[in-house]
Amino acid sequence: MESMLIDRVQNSLRDLLYPDAIFKCELLCAEFPSETNLQLLARCYLQSNKSYAAYHILKGTQKPQSRYLFAISCFQMDLLNEAEMALCPSNEPSAEVPNGAAGHYLLGLIYRYTDRIKIAVQQFNQALSIDPLLWSAYEELCKLGAAGEAASVFGESASECIQKQYLSHDVGPQLQASIEDHSLISGRQMSDSVSPRHLRHLHGNNMKDSSLNHNGAVFSGSAASQPSNGVHHNISFYNTPSPMATQTSGVAPPPVIRNMVPNGPSSSSAGTDASPKSTVKSTLQAPPRRKVFDEGKLRKISGRLFSDSGPRRSTRLAGETGPIASLSGINVAGNGTNHSTKNPTGSKLGSTTSRSVTLRKGQSWSTENFNEGVRPDLDDSRSNATTTSGSSPSPDTRSCERDSSVLSIGRGSMSISKVTSGASEVLSLLKVLGEGYRLSCLYRCQDALDVFLQLPHKHYNTGWVLSQVGKAHFELVDYLEAERAFSNARLASPYSLVGMDIYSTVLYHLKEDMKLSYLAQELISTDRLAPQSWCAMGNCYSMQKDHETALKNFQRAVQLNSRFAYAHTLCGHEYVALEDFENGIKSYQNALQVDSRHYNAWYGLAMIFLRQEKYEFSEHHFRRALNINPRSSVIMCYLGTSLHTLKRNAEALAVMEKAITADKKNPLPMYQKANILVSMEDFDGALQVLEELKEYAPHETSVYALMGKIYKRRHMYDMAMLHFGLALDLKPSATDVATIKVTYCLT
């Protein structure tokens, strides 16, 4: 009953029928209370997003897998201290982190969100050393700015680690099974001396063992992700292999090669080839089968074995062994009795023809057809003589068994080559993706774009890669290219919300109100519980200057995911627009608690301090933002402005020059440079910069207004009136109009 309930629970989980799985698992825990079954119940609740239930179920448990699942539930409930205690108990400082790489990754997240960045980096690196394909760990390292080059992380050492992991679980057991085959041959002589009563006794014991092995396998399977100890037990020739043990062993049985009994007591012939194209060239006759004990009892024993064996759990094992196993029948050599099977190739042999194939580890009993009409009474002396002569294998039988071992080892070498080539292909792809993402997180956006272009066409046009390309263009302030990349990402993966918060900000800067409104509606209809959807909706209202409604939408995004840093930052922007600087500072600080490298929050704090005329604080926060994103022309420009207000004009001019070089398309650094030169009364240099700026921004009102101001201070009133008029002709905002008129009247 227990094994059946566990099997049905796991089937329900595979079919995503979570309420059904929970109901059956509750029955299981009521009937068979154990910590292993509680783990399965907690998994059911965790997969149905009920972490609070898993928390109460697993509280106080001690097994490593229970501690990991309990930590997962605590992390989802934002109980980070309890999650850390579950993974690293204070009373056991030397205890290993449960669940290997996944446990270290979870512990790294806990350290990251509790602002222990160095220890978090160590945990993520440890997770990668255990499982080099754990992309999430490398992704977190990139976000923290602590990731190594992808070529080194996903290099030769990673390939060797992957091969060891796969071969220890797959090819290793196959090679071990081929070695154990030789030990089975050596035990045949002893098996012939076993009496029929002893054989029946052994059959009955094996039926009990198969039931126990089956239950044990199910229990171990319920605790997913637990590493295998890699121990493979030898099966004695006396023990009948259990079909259930074969199904739950997780090891593909070695191939079987057909062995032919020689024609006559002294003749010998070669066995058949193991390839599917091999055929039996001659029909070899064997002596008549001798009945040593009651066959009816043996059929009853065999029938019970078949009835106890359920359907094969792993279709993968059946798929791998089917084509090879179908080429040969399975016979049990012992006690002078040969059990013939049907010929799979379609050729019909006589009723006295039999095939003798040695029993191999991991193979289940196949349906046996016991020949009827055999002479029941035989001479005792003749029977003993036959038994004695059949106890030692013929040379051809031994050669066939050696060929079988070679074939098994050949299969293992083929698996090794597959694992090696597969690991190489996956790692080569991760090298490009990882390096591009690492450069993007370091805000080396142009370098990241160049790396992403190295991807094959089918991988470049995936939603994730196109979203990363869009983010890179966004950081380069190339909003048109960013919009194109994000729109292609939407076409490639309309169900994915990755990067859609940035896409909405791109449309906000492009003043594409129709596209932004459509995007917000699409995202809300796709997933109302995603923070990206509400960020897009908030940007839509912010563009319409409805800052209060926009703030509510951004707060909804924070409510859905308190670890979504960009939502906190957007809340801060709206508070600043409402001139609520105190709450704006709190929102930016909340964003930095989630992600200390979120430079937008540092920039927002610096802008608040700049408006509050706290220039020292402003400079500090601008420098923090610039350390994270050293290629941002906008941050350099405002840092120069802060330095200018602190009367550090030489430093301000140097920063402005860097900003101009970083992005020549950005007119703001050139305009601020002209302002600094005006304050230093270098009017000729300022006019030269503004004349150059007119070519980049011919419709900027502020450029002509500043030129008019310079001409006025140089007492060139005609030129001043001309440029003031040009500024007014460009229809500036009401505030700018008032400023220009005041300046014009003063002339």
XYZ file of C-alpha atoms in Angstrom:
747
model
C 0.000 0.000 0.000
C 2.771 2.420 0.911
C 4.674 1.919 -2.318
C 1.472 2.255 -4.338
C 0.513 5.523 -2.632
C 4.000 6.937 -3.147
C 3.884 5.967 -6.808
C 0.493 7.605 -7.287
C 1.606 10.788 -5.528
C 4.645 11.046 -7.781
C 2.486 10.431 -10.844
C 0.150 13.243 -9.775
C 3.108 15.570 -9.295
C 4.408 14.707 -12.760
C 0.954 15.413 -14.201
C 0.766 18.723 -12.247
C -2.297 17.506 -10.351
C -1.262 19.106 -7.068
C -4.562 18.810 -5.133
C -4.707 15.110 -5.996
C -1.080 14.658 -4.930
C -1.706 16.436 -1.616
C -4.778 14.320 -0.865
C -2.999 11.024 -1.523
C 0.104 12.123 0.350
C -2.010 13.036 3.383
C -3.357 9.486 3.312
C 0.181 8.174 3.010
C 1.427 10.126 6.022
C -1.582 9.076 8.089
C -1.072 5.385 7.328
C 2.740 5.354 7.293
C 4.091 8.272 9.351
C 7.758 8.865 8.573
C 10.000 11.817 7.872
C 10.562 10.625 4.312
C 6.829 10.713 3.632
C 6.633 14.150 5.250
C 9.258 15.320 2.775
C 7.056 14.172 -0.079
C 4.054 15.958 1.424
C 6.090 19.152 1.819
C 7.112 18.912 -1.828
C 3.467 18.696 -2.831
C 2.677 21.884 -0.927
C 5.769 23.711 -2.177
C 4.951 22.910 -5.788
C 1.429 24.241 -5.256
C 2.858 27.543 -3.873
C 1.829 26.798 -0.291
C 5.128 27.319 1.437
C 3.456 28.027 4.799
C 2.120 24.455 4.853
C 5.558 23.000 4.096
C 6.988 25.229 6.831
C 4.713 23.767 9.521
C 5.117 20.191 8.248
C 8.916 20.207 8.298
C 9.567 22.344 11.342
C 11.800 20.412 13.723
C 12.872 17.733 11.237
C 16.531 16.749 11.120
C 17.250 14.884 7.901
C 19.351 16.845 5.386
C 16.673 16.810 2.697
C 14.044 17.917 5.212
C 16.257 20.804 6.290
C 16.687 21.900 2.677
C 12.951 21.837 1.973
C 12.292 23.680 5.230
C 14.851 26.333 4.220
C 13.099 26.718 0.859
C 9.778 27.335 2.582
C 11.385 29.837 4.974
C 13.051 31.674 2.106
C 9.775 31.982 0.232
C 8.135 33.330 3.389
C 11.021 35.813 3.846
C 12.152 34.125 7.079
C 15.807 34.371 6.191
C 17.208 33.751 9.661
C 15.303 30.491 10.046
C 16.313 29.448 6.550
C 19.968 30.028 7.404
C 19.662 28.073 10.634
C 18.118 25.151 8.770
C 20.988 25.019 6.287
C 23.736 25.769 8.822
C 22.679 24.688 12.320
C 24.453 26.638 15.047
C 24.909 23.512 17.164
C 26.599 21.716 14.230
C 29.095 24.164 12.748
C 30.856 21.410 10.790
C 27.658 20.020 9.232
C 27.528 19.940 5.452
C 25.044 22.104 3.592
C 22.230 19.767 2.476
C 21.369 19.067 -1.148
C 24.756 19.899 -2.623
C 24.917 22.695 -5.178
C 21.286 23.718 -4.710
C 21.835 24.079 -0.957
C 24.887 26.302 -1.433
C 22.985 28.386 -3.983
C 20.098 28.915 -1.564
C 22.514 29.815 1.215
C 24.185 32.315 -1.126
C 20.834 33.988 -1.771
C 20.239 34.257 1.961
C 23.638 35.865 2.503
C 23.066 38.218 -0.413
C 19.713 39.478 0.872
C 21.169 39.929 4.361
C 23.960 42.108 2.918
C 26.817 39.632 3.402
C 28.108 39.852 -0.117
C 31.538 38.251 0.322
C 30.142 35.110 1.938
C 27.396 34.999 -0.684
C 30.024 35.032 -3.433
C 31.802 32.116 -1.753
C 28.589 30.097 -1.621
C 27.762 30.743 -5.285
C 31.282 29.732 -6.289
C 30.961 26.580 -4.184
C 27.678 25.739 -5.907
C 29.324 26.156 -9.311
C 32.238 23.944 -8.305
C 29.784 21.171 -7.431
C 27.517 21.681 -10.439
C 29.116 23.725 -13.250
C 25.798 23.789 -15.130
C 23.977 25.628 -12.329
C 23.364 28.779 -14.380
C 21.465 30.566 -11.594
C 24.593 30.630 -9.425
C 26.661 32.208 -12.214
C 23.845 34.655 -12.874
C 23.903 35.791 -9.251
C 27.675 36.214 -9.396
C 27.243 38.414 -12.454
C 24.664 40.548 -10.654
C 27.090 40.966 -7.756
C 29.894 41.904 -10.146
C 32.013 39.015 -8.855
C 31.762 36.534 -11.721
C 34.889 35.262 -13.386
C 35.254 35.082 -17.137
C 32.880 32.566 -18.625
C 35.726 30.848 -20.470
C 37.327 29.902 -17.158
C 34.113 29.064 -15.287
C 32.796 26.845 -18.088
C 36.197 25.533 -19.135
C 38.031 22.227 -18.939
C 37.579 21.789 -15.201
C 33.815 22.146 -15.598
C 33.834 19.575 -18.397
C 35.741 17.067 -16.264
C 33.356 17.626 -13.361
C 30.315 17.010 -15.574
C 31.826 13.843 -17.013
C 32.548 12.489 -13.531
C 28.990 13.200 -12.426
C 27.356 11.558 -15.417
C 29.687 8.604 -15.676
C 29.407 7.813 -11.973
C 25.627 7.500 -12.358
C 25.418 5.903 -15.806
C 28.441 4.253 -17.349
C 30.004 3.204 -14.048
C 27.211 0.781 -13.142
C 27.296 -0.680 -16.651
C 30.993 -1.393 -16.429
C 30.539 -2.781 -12.929
C 27.788 -5.081 -14.204
C 30.024 -6.385 -16.983
C 32.708 -7.212 -14.444
C 30.230 -8.955 -12.178
C 29.181 -11.208 -15.078
C 32.440 -13.113 -14.720
C 31.703 -13.818 -11.085
C 28.336 -15.257 -12.120
C 30.059 -17.753 -14.418
C 32.351 -18.979 -11.692
C 29.378 -19.732 -9.449
C 27.696 -22.067 -11.953
C 29.459 -25.190 -10.760
C 28.201 -24.661 -7.246
C 24.662 -24.021 -8.483
C 24.370 -27.472 -10.073
C 24.661 -29.175 -6.704
C 21.638 -27.364 -5.288
C 18.640 -29.576 -4.617
C 15.170 -28.779 -6.033
C 13.849 -28.134 -2.528
C 16.641 -25.675 -1.871
C 15.945 -23.982 -5.206
C 12.273 -23.526 -4.360
C 13.298 -22.094 -1.005
C 15.598 -19.598 -2.679
C 12.833 -18.588 -5.102
C 10.543 -17.789 -2.209
C 13.189 -15.721 -0.432
C 13.862 -13.737 -3.560
C 10.197 -12.855 -3.861
C 10.361 -11.333 -0.376
C 13.593 -9.538 -1.219
C 12.078 -8.094 -4.359
C 9.224 -6.621 -2.345
C 11.631 -5.111 0.162
C 13.875 -3.739 -2.539
C 10.903 -2.203 -4.283
C 9.746 -0.385 -1.177
C 13.232 0.806 -0.439
C 13.635 2.164 -3.928
C 10.409 4.105 -3.691
C 11.398 5.638 -0.370
C 14.722 6.740 -1.755
C 13.050 8.173 -4.845
C 10.679 10.299 -2.820
C 13.552 12.346 -1.474
C 14.502 13.958 -4.746
C 17.882 15.453 -5.425
C 19.652 13.286 -2.838
C 23.024 12.159 -4.161
C 23.515 8.476 -4.764
C 26.184 6.737 -2.796
C 27.162 4.790 -5.887
C 27.240 1.389 -4.127
C 26.338 -1.579 -6.321
C 25.674 -4.879 -4.581
C 26.814 -8.109 -6.149
C 24.085 -10.651 -6.915
C 25.014 -14.229 -6.151
C 24.270 -16.862 -8.740
C 22.007 -18.530 -6.192
C 19.677 -15.527 -6.026
C 17.025 -15.114 -8.661
C 17.147 -11.517 -9.963
C 14.079 -9.590 -8.894
C 12.107 -7.840 -11.660
C 11.192 -5.043 -9.267
C 14.834 -4.554 -8.282
C 15.670 -4.232 -11.956
C 13.043 -1.576 -12.500
C 14.072 0.543 -9.570
C 17.810 0.126 -9.861
C 18.236 2.958 -12.334
C 20.940 0.973 -14.142
C 20.515 -0.284 -17.670
C 21.187 -4.049 -17.859
C 24.114 -5.178 -19.977
C 23.348 -6.704 -23.376
C 22.734 -10.417 -23.681
C 24.320 -12.584 -26.362
C 22.723 -15.831 -27.477
C 24.692 -18.926 -26.512
C 24.039 -22.184 -28.329
C 24.312 -25.606 -26.691
C 26.680 -27.857 -28.670
C 25.228 -30.573 -30.848
C 26.070 -33.639 -28.890
C 28.053 -34.008 -25.710
C 31.452 -33.211 -27.217
C 30.815 -30.896 -30.189
C 31.050 -27.098 -30.006
C 30.127 -24.140 -32.181
C 30.582 -20.378 -32.118
C 27.920 -18.112 -30.703
C 26.015 -15.583 -32.746
C 26.967 -11.948 -33.235
C 25.369 -9.313 -31.026
C 24.439 -6.992 -33.909
C 20.787 -6.844 -35.062
C 21.804 -8.167 -38.482
C 23.277 -11.395 -37.143
C 21.495 -14.682 -37.962
C 21.780 -18.243 -36.788
C 23.404 -20.132 -39.633
C 22.779 -23.616 -38.316
C 20.319 -25.296 -35.997
C 22.192 -27.145 -33.304
C 20.518 -30.065 -31.619
C 20.755 -30.593 -27.873
C 20.096 -33.681 -25.787
C 16.505 -34.092 -24.589
C 15.641 -32.104 -21.522
C 15.656 -34.088 -18.314
C 13.031 -33.561 -15.679
C 14.736 -33.444 -12.311
C 11.849 -32.117 -10.205
C 8.191 -31.245 -10.556
C 7.754 -28.640 -13.273
C 4.252 -27.693 -12.123
C 5.660 -26.302 -8.880
C 8.307 -24.387 -10.791
C 5.684 -22.830 -13.047
C 3.741 -21.717 -9.956
C 6.863 -20.104 -8.520
C 7.631 -18.413 -11.815
C 4.041 -17.212 -12.132
C 4.211 -15.575 -8.725
C 7.367 -13.796 -9.748
C 5.678 -12.413 -12.848
C 2.533 -11.366 -10.998
C 4.582 -9.474 -8.385
C 6.495 -7.519 -10.965
C 4.718 -4.315 -11.952
C 5.129 -2.336 -15.167
C 8.566 -0.968 -15.901
C 9.033 2.417 -14.306
C 11.683 3.783 -16.620
C 10.829 3.818 -20.292
C 14.324 5.118 -20.893
C 15.827 1.867 -19.640
C 13.430 -0.147 -21.774
C 14.288 1.955 -24.800
C 17.995 1.475 -24.310
C 18.000 -2.259 -23.661
C 15.080 -3.329 -25.827
C 16.789 -3.572 -29.230
C 19.682 -5.589 -27.788
C 17.749 -7.775 -25.378
C 15.241 -8.746 -28.075
C 17.946 -10.535 -30.014
C 18.383 -13.304 -27.462
C 16.317 -15.509 -25.181
C 17.009 -15.948 -21.477
C 17.635 -19.422 -20.094
C 18.571 -20.576 -16.647
C 21.379 -23.109 -16.667
C 21.342 -25.226 -13.569
C 20.207 -28.545 -12.198
C 20.482 -29.959 -15.700
C 17.239 -28.198 -16.814
C 17.007 -26.007 -19.887
C 14.032 -23.621 -20.252
C 13.536 -22.667 -23.879
C 12.102 -19.342 -25.062
C 10.583 -18.141 -28.267
C 12.881 -17.221 -31.076
C 12.521 -13.451 -31.637
C 13.828 -13.654 -35.175
C 10.974 -15.863 -36.251
C 12.917 -19.072 -36.871
C 11.373 -22.192 -35.317
C 13.571 -24.681 -33.572
C 12.593 -28.178 -32.550
C 11.050 -28.913 -29.227
C 14.293 -30.443 -28.039
C 16.349 -27.415 -29.122
C 17.336 -25.058 -26.322
C 19.556 -22.065 -25.777
C 21.742 -21.748 -22.738
C 22.432 -18.145 -21.753
C 24.059 -17.198 -18.503
C 22.013 -15.057 -16.144
C 23.259 -11.494 -15.842
C 22.863 -8.937 -13.142
C 19.966 -6.541 -13.521
C 17.961 -8.664 -16.021
C 14.380 -9.518 -15.183
C 12.781 -12.879 -15.819
C 11.105 -13.139 -19.173
C 8.071 -15.245 -19.968
C 9.216 -18.839 -20.136
C 7.583 -21.575 -22.181
C 8.177 -24.905 -20.504
C 8.102 -27.641 -23.107
C 5.493 -30.283 -22.536
C 5.719 -33.941 -23.485
C 9.219 -34.538 -22.125
C 9.851 -38.021 -20.825
C 9.134 -37.839 -17.084
C 11.160 -40.828 -16.020
C 14.862 -40.998 -16.597
C 17.566 -43.244 -15.410
C 19.154 -41.888 -12.235
C 22.650 -42.679 -13.317
C 22.068 -41.068 -16.673
C 20.617 -38.008 -14.992
C 23.563 -37.666 -12.690
C 25.975 -38.084 -15.550
C 24.235 -35.397 -17.538
C 24.163 -33.069 -14.605
C 27.839 -33.567 -13.986
C 28.761 -33.012 -17.581
C 26.615 -29.879 -17.869
C 28.048 -28.242 -14.796
C 31.086 -26.801 -16.553
C 30.585 -24.311 -19.393
C 31.919 -25.092 -22.817
C 34.743 -23.035 -24.345
C 32.314 -21.424 -26.761
C 30.060 -20.419 -23.913
C 32.973 -18.769 -22.160
C 34.000 -16.966 -25.344
C 30.468 -15.681 -25.847
C 30.399 -14.402 -22.295
C 33.708 -12.641 -22.848
C 32.240 -11.088 -26.006
C 29.270 -9.929 -23.956
C 31.598 -8.221 -21.499
C 33.445 -6.527 -24.345
C 30.146 -5.335 -25.799
C 29.092 -3.948 -22.429
C 32.374 -2.104 -22.068
C 31.992 -0.840 -25.637
C 28.597 0.513 -24.706
C 30.188 2.267 -21.755
C 32.842 3.844 -23.965
C 30.141 4.999 -26.338
C 28.319 6.611 -23.399
C 31.565 8.279 -22.371
C 31.936 9.803 -25.827
C 28.340 11.006 -25.758
C 28.779 12.618 -22.355
C 32.032 14.255 -23.447
C 30.599 15.696 -26.647
C 27.381 16.768 -24.923
C 29.248 18.524 -22.125
C 31.489 20.264 -24.651
C 28.521 21.546 -26.654
C 26.619 22.794 -23.613
C 29.674 24.485 -22.105
C 30.607 26.179 -25.386
C 27.114 27.668 -25.540
C 27.225 28.745 -21.885
C 30.596 30.407 -22.464
C 29.070 32.827 -24.972
C 25.869 33.405 -23.015
C 27.723 33.754 -19.731
C 30.331 36.161 -21.060
C 27.689 38.318 -22.695
C 25.638 38.438 -19.523
C 28.706 39.132 -17.375
C 29.729 42.075 -19.560
C 26.177 43.365 -19.531
C 26.099 43.291 -15.710
C 29.408 45.169 -15.698
C 27.755 47.719 -18.042
C 30.268 47.045 -20.799
C 27.282 47.080 -23.061
C 28.963 47.389 -26.457
C 31.285 44.502 -25.615
C 28.274 42.469 -24.512
C 26.511 43.154 -27.813
C 29.575 41.978 -29.725
C 29.663 38.757 -27.702
C 25.968 38.036 -28.228
C 26.501 38.361 -31.967
C 28.733 35.272 -31.769
C 25.723 33.126 -30.923
C 24.110 30.928 -33.564
C 21.074 32.416 -35.240
C 18.615 30.123 -33.448
C 19.975 31.075 -30.019
C 20.362 34.789 -30.755
C 16.687 35.055 -31.687
C 15.424 33.670 -28.390
C 13.440 35.881 -26.059
C 16.077 35.902 -23.309
C 18.987 36.914 -25.554
C 16.970 39.604 -27.350
C 15.914 41.006 -23.974
C 19.575 41.210 -22.935
C 20.353 42.959 -26.228
C 17.542 45.421 -25.544
C 18.880 46.134 -22.052
C 22.346 46.767 -23.461
C 20.996 49.291 -25.963
C 18.942 50.887 -23.181
C 22.054 51.427 -21.072
C 23.755 52.903 -24.135
C 20.817 55.366 -24.362
C 20.035 53.996 -27.820
C 16.322 53.776 -27.265
C 15.363 53.090 -30.878
C 17.551 49.992 -31.099
C 16.394 48.936 -27.640
C 12.760 49.199 -28.729
C 13.472 47.107 -31.808
C 15.203 44.387 -29.789
C 12.450 44.238 -27.174
C 9.711 44.076 -29.796
C 11.519 41.142 -31.424
C 11.779 39.509 -28.012
C 8.019 39.855 -27.622
C 7.508 38.188 -30.984
C 9.892 35.360 -30.115
C 8.478 34.761 -26.604
C 5.130 36.511 -26.124
C 4.640 34.594 -22.868
C 7.929 35.770 -21.311
C 8.051 38.850 -19.081
C 11.844 39.011 -18.811
C 12.986 42.607 -19.391
C 9.483 43.963 -20.003
C 9.898 46.493 -17.186
C 12.870 47.966 -19.066
C 10.910 47.833 -22.317
C 8.163 49.952 -20.773
C 10.778 52.486 -19.654
C 12.182 52.586 -23.194
C 8.720 53.401 -24.559
C 8.358 56.015 -21.809
C 11.521 57.790 -22.969
C 10.427 57.554 -26.605
C 7.023 59.073 -25.695
C 5.314 56.124 -27.380
C 2.134 56.368 -25.339
C 0.059 54.107 -27.596
C 2.652 51.313 -27.638
C 3.195 51.648 -23.900
C -0.527 51.427 -23.172
C -0.874 48.360 -25.402
C 2.147 46.707 -23.775
C 0.754 47.318 -20.279
C -2.601 45.781 -21.198
C -0.890 42.770 -22.794
C 1.294 42.142 -19.752
C -1.603 42.444 -17.333
C -3.625 39.954 -19.366
C -0.619 37.610 -19.509
C 0.221 37.637 -15.794
C -1.455 39.895 -13.276
C 0.832 38.629 -10.526
C 4.112 39.645 -12.192
C 5.809 42.878 -11.032
C 6.844 43.657 -14.624
C 3.183 44.005 -15.595
C 2.494 46.637 -12.954
C 5.720 48.482 -13.701
C 4.565 48.872 -17.303
C 1.170 50.078 -16.113
C 2.827 52.563 -13.764
C 5.029 53.954 -16.546
C 1.906 54.392 -18.650
C 0.282 56.601 -15.998
C 3.544 58.412 -15.286
C 3.764 59.450 -18.936
C 0.314 61.012 -18.554
C 1.589 62.948 -15.497
C -0.754 61.018 -13.221
C 1.951 60.375 -10.668
C -0.321 59.270 -7.833
C -1.899 56.479 -9.896
C 1.524 55.554 -11.225
C 2.816 55.304 -7.665
C -0.021 52.928 -6.730
C 0.874 50.644 -9.622
C 4.538 50.610 -8.659
C 3.601 49.850 -5.056
C 1.529 46.936 -6.319
C 4.648 45.604 -8.070
C 6.573 45.871 -4.787
C 3.782 44.061 -2.986
C 3.948 41.182 -5.449
C 7.730 40.868 -5.215
C 9.508 42.784 -2.499
C 12.880 41.706 -3.979
C 12.218 43.448 -7.310
C 14.664 46.355 -6.996
C 13.523 48.282 -10.079
C 9.973 48.587 -8.688
C 11.352 50.285 -5.545
C 13.344 52.665 -7.744
C 10.305 53.583 -9.846
C 8.410 54.306 -6.630
C 11.227 56.668 -5.677
C 10.988 58.461 -9.035
C 7.274 59.064 -8.521
C 7.803 60.352 -4.982
C 10.368 62.790 -6.360
C 7.889 63.907 -9.023
C 5.411 64.545 -6.200
C 8.236 66.310 -4.283
C 7.926 63.841 -1.421
C 11.679 63.531 -0.939
C 11.521 61.703 2.379
C 9.560 58.741 0.993
C 11.623 58.930 -2.167
C 14.790 58.380 -0.143
C 13.178 55.418 1.632
C 12.212 53.821 -1.674
C 15.714 54.178 -3.090
C 17.204 52.741 0.078
C 14.830 49.771 -0.118
C 16.039 49.157 -3.659
C 19.658 49.184 -2.479
C 18.860 46.706 0.288
C 17.685 44.301 -2.388
C 20.509 45.015 -4.838
C 23.454 47.124 -3.729
C 24.622 47.384 -7.375
C 21.364 48.905 -8.596
C 22.956 52.131 -9.763
C 19.595 53.758 -10.599
C 18.857 53.956 -6.858
C 22.220 55.589 -6.124
C 21.511 58.025 -8.948
C 18.030 58.789 -7.564
C 19.415 59.517 -4.093
C 22.080 61.793 -5.592
C 19.447 63.739 -7.544
C 17.403 64.294 -4.377
C 20.448 65.598 -2.529
C 21.304 67.783 -5.514
C 17.839 69.355 -5.431
C 18.139 69.783 -1.663
C 21.489 71.543 -2.252
C 23.345 68.903 -0.239
C 26.152 68.850 -2.758
C 28.626 66.752 -0.766
C 26.060 63.967 -0.343
C 25.122 64.359 -3.968
C 28.726 63.946 -5.111
C 29.175 60.870 -2.933
C 26.127 59.099 -4.338
C 26.936 60.055 -7.924
C 30.382 58.535 -7.462
C 28.856 55.354 -6.060
C 26.616 55.106 -9.100
C 29.564 55.814 -11.402
C 31.661 53.068 -9.791
C 28.933 50.590 -10.713
C 28.296 51.953 -14.202
C 31.543 53.701 -15.210
C 30.418 54.265 -18.823
C 27.256 56.266 -18.140
C 27.472 59.691 -19.738
C 24.436 60.911 -17.768
C 25.954 60.061 -14.374
C 29.241 61.723 -15.356
C 27.363 64.820 -16.405
C 25.516 65.203 -13.112
C 28.665 64.425 -11.142
C 30.308 67.289 -12.993
C 27.357 69.491 -12.107
C 27.781 68.622 -8.403
C 31.490 69.411 -8.601
C 30.686 72.715 -10.310
C 28.324 73.717 -7.498
C 31.136 72.905 -5.061
C 33.355 75.409 -6.995
C 35.625 72.616 -8.211
C 35.477 73.736 -11.801
C 38.660 72.062 -13.017
C 37.454 68.654 -11.845
C 34.020 69.395 -13.254
C 35.448 70.187 -16.702
C 37.503 66.980 -16.681
C 34.421 64.921 -15.839
C 32.436 66.712 -18.569
C 35.103 65.876 -21.128
C 34.850 62.207 -20.160
C 31.069 62.384 -20.459
C 31.296 63.886 -23.939
C 33.739 61.206 -25.027
C 31.570 58.436 -23.558
C 28.522 59.467 -25.604
C 28.901 62.092 -28.292
C 25.201 61.888 -29.079
C 24.264 63.100 -25.610
C 23.900 66.911 -25.733
C 23.689 67.376 -21.957
C 27.451 67.174 -21.139
C 28.292 69.761 -23.816
C 25.612 72.110 -22.532
C 26.840 71.750 -18.938
C 30.399 72.292 -20.097
C 29.305 75.548 -21.712
C 27.643 76.586 -18.450
C 30.852 75.898 -16.515
C 32.883 77.913 -19.021
C 30.396 80.794 -18.711
C 30.789 80.750 -14.926
C 34.543 80.925 -15.480
C 33.904 83.842 -17.925
C 35.436 81.933 -20.806
C 32.804 83.216 -23.257
C 34.669 82.338 -26.411
C 35.124 78.730 -25.308
C 31.465 78.540 -24.287
C 30.272 79.923 -27.650
C 32.493 77.465 -29.490
C 30.982 74.548 -27.546
C 27.431 75.835 -28.149
C 28.002 76.271 -31.889
C 29.103 72.647 -32.027
C 26.136 71.622 -29.919
C 23.713 73.286 -32.367
C 24.673 70.671 -34.963
C 23.723 67.817 -32.629
C 20.592 69.460 -31.153
C 19.311 72.141 -33.547
C 15.907 72.372 -31.854
C 17.002 72.787 -28.246
C 15.609 76.006 -26.771
C 18.124 76.097 -23.922
C 21.061 76.242 -26.368
C 19.829 79.418 -28.040
C 18.817 80.937 -24.700
C 22.316 80.401 -23.271
C 23.904 81.856 -26.406
C 21.669 84.903 -26.046
C 22.752 85.238 -22.439
C 26.446 85.108 -23.433
C 25.984 87.743 -26.136
C 24.171 89.942 -23.673
C 27.056 89.733 -21.179
C 29.427 90.624 -23.992
C 27.170 93.625 -24.797
C 26.282 92.253 -28.210
C 22.588 93.041 -27.836
C 21.568 92.471 -31.437
C 22.922 88.937 -31.389
C 21.393 88.411 -27.960
C 17.918 89.505 -29.181
C 18.303 87.270 -32.258
C 19.037 84.161 -30.222
C 16.338 84.930 -27.649
C 13.865 85.184 -30.493
C 15.030 81.894 -31.964
C 14.576 80.289 -28.571
C 10.995 81.562 -28.303
C 10.215 80.424 -31.838
C 10.954 76.833 -30.819
C 7.918 76.943 -28.476
C 9.593 76.134 -25.150
C 7.749 75.289 -21.949
C 6.033 77.992 -19.940
C 8.829 78.042 -17.373
C 11.478 78.509 -20.050
C 9.415 81.223 -21.719
C 9.209 83.136 -18.465
C 12.964 82.795 -17.896
C 13.790 83.972 -21.425
C 11.469 86.962 -21.160
C 12.956 88.012 -17.831
C 16.456 87.780 -19.262
C 15.339 89.590 -22.434
C 13.727 92.418 -20.443
C 16.901 92.873 -18.460
C 18.680 93.656 -21.665
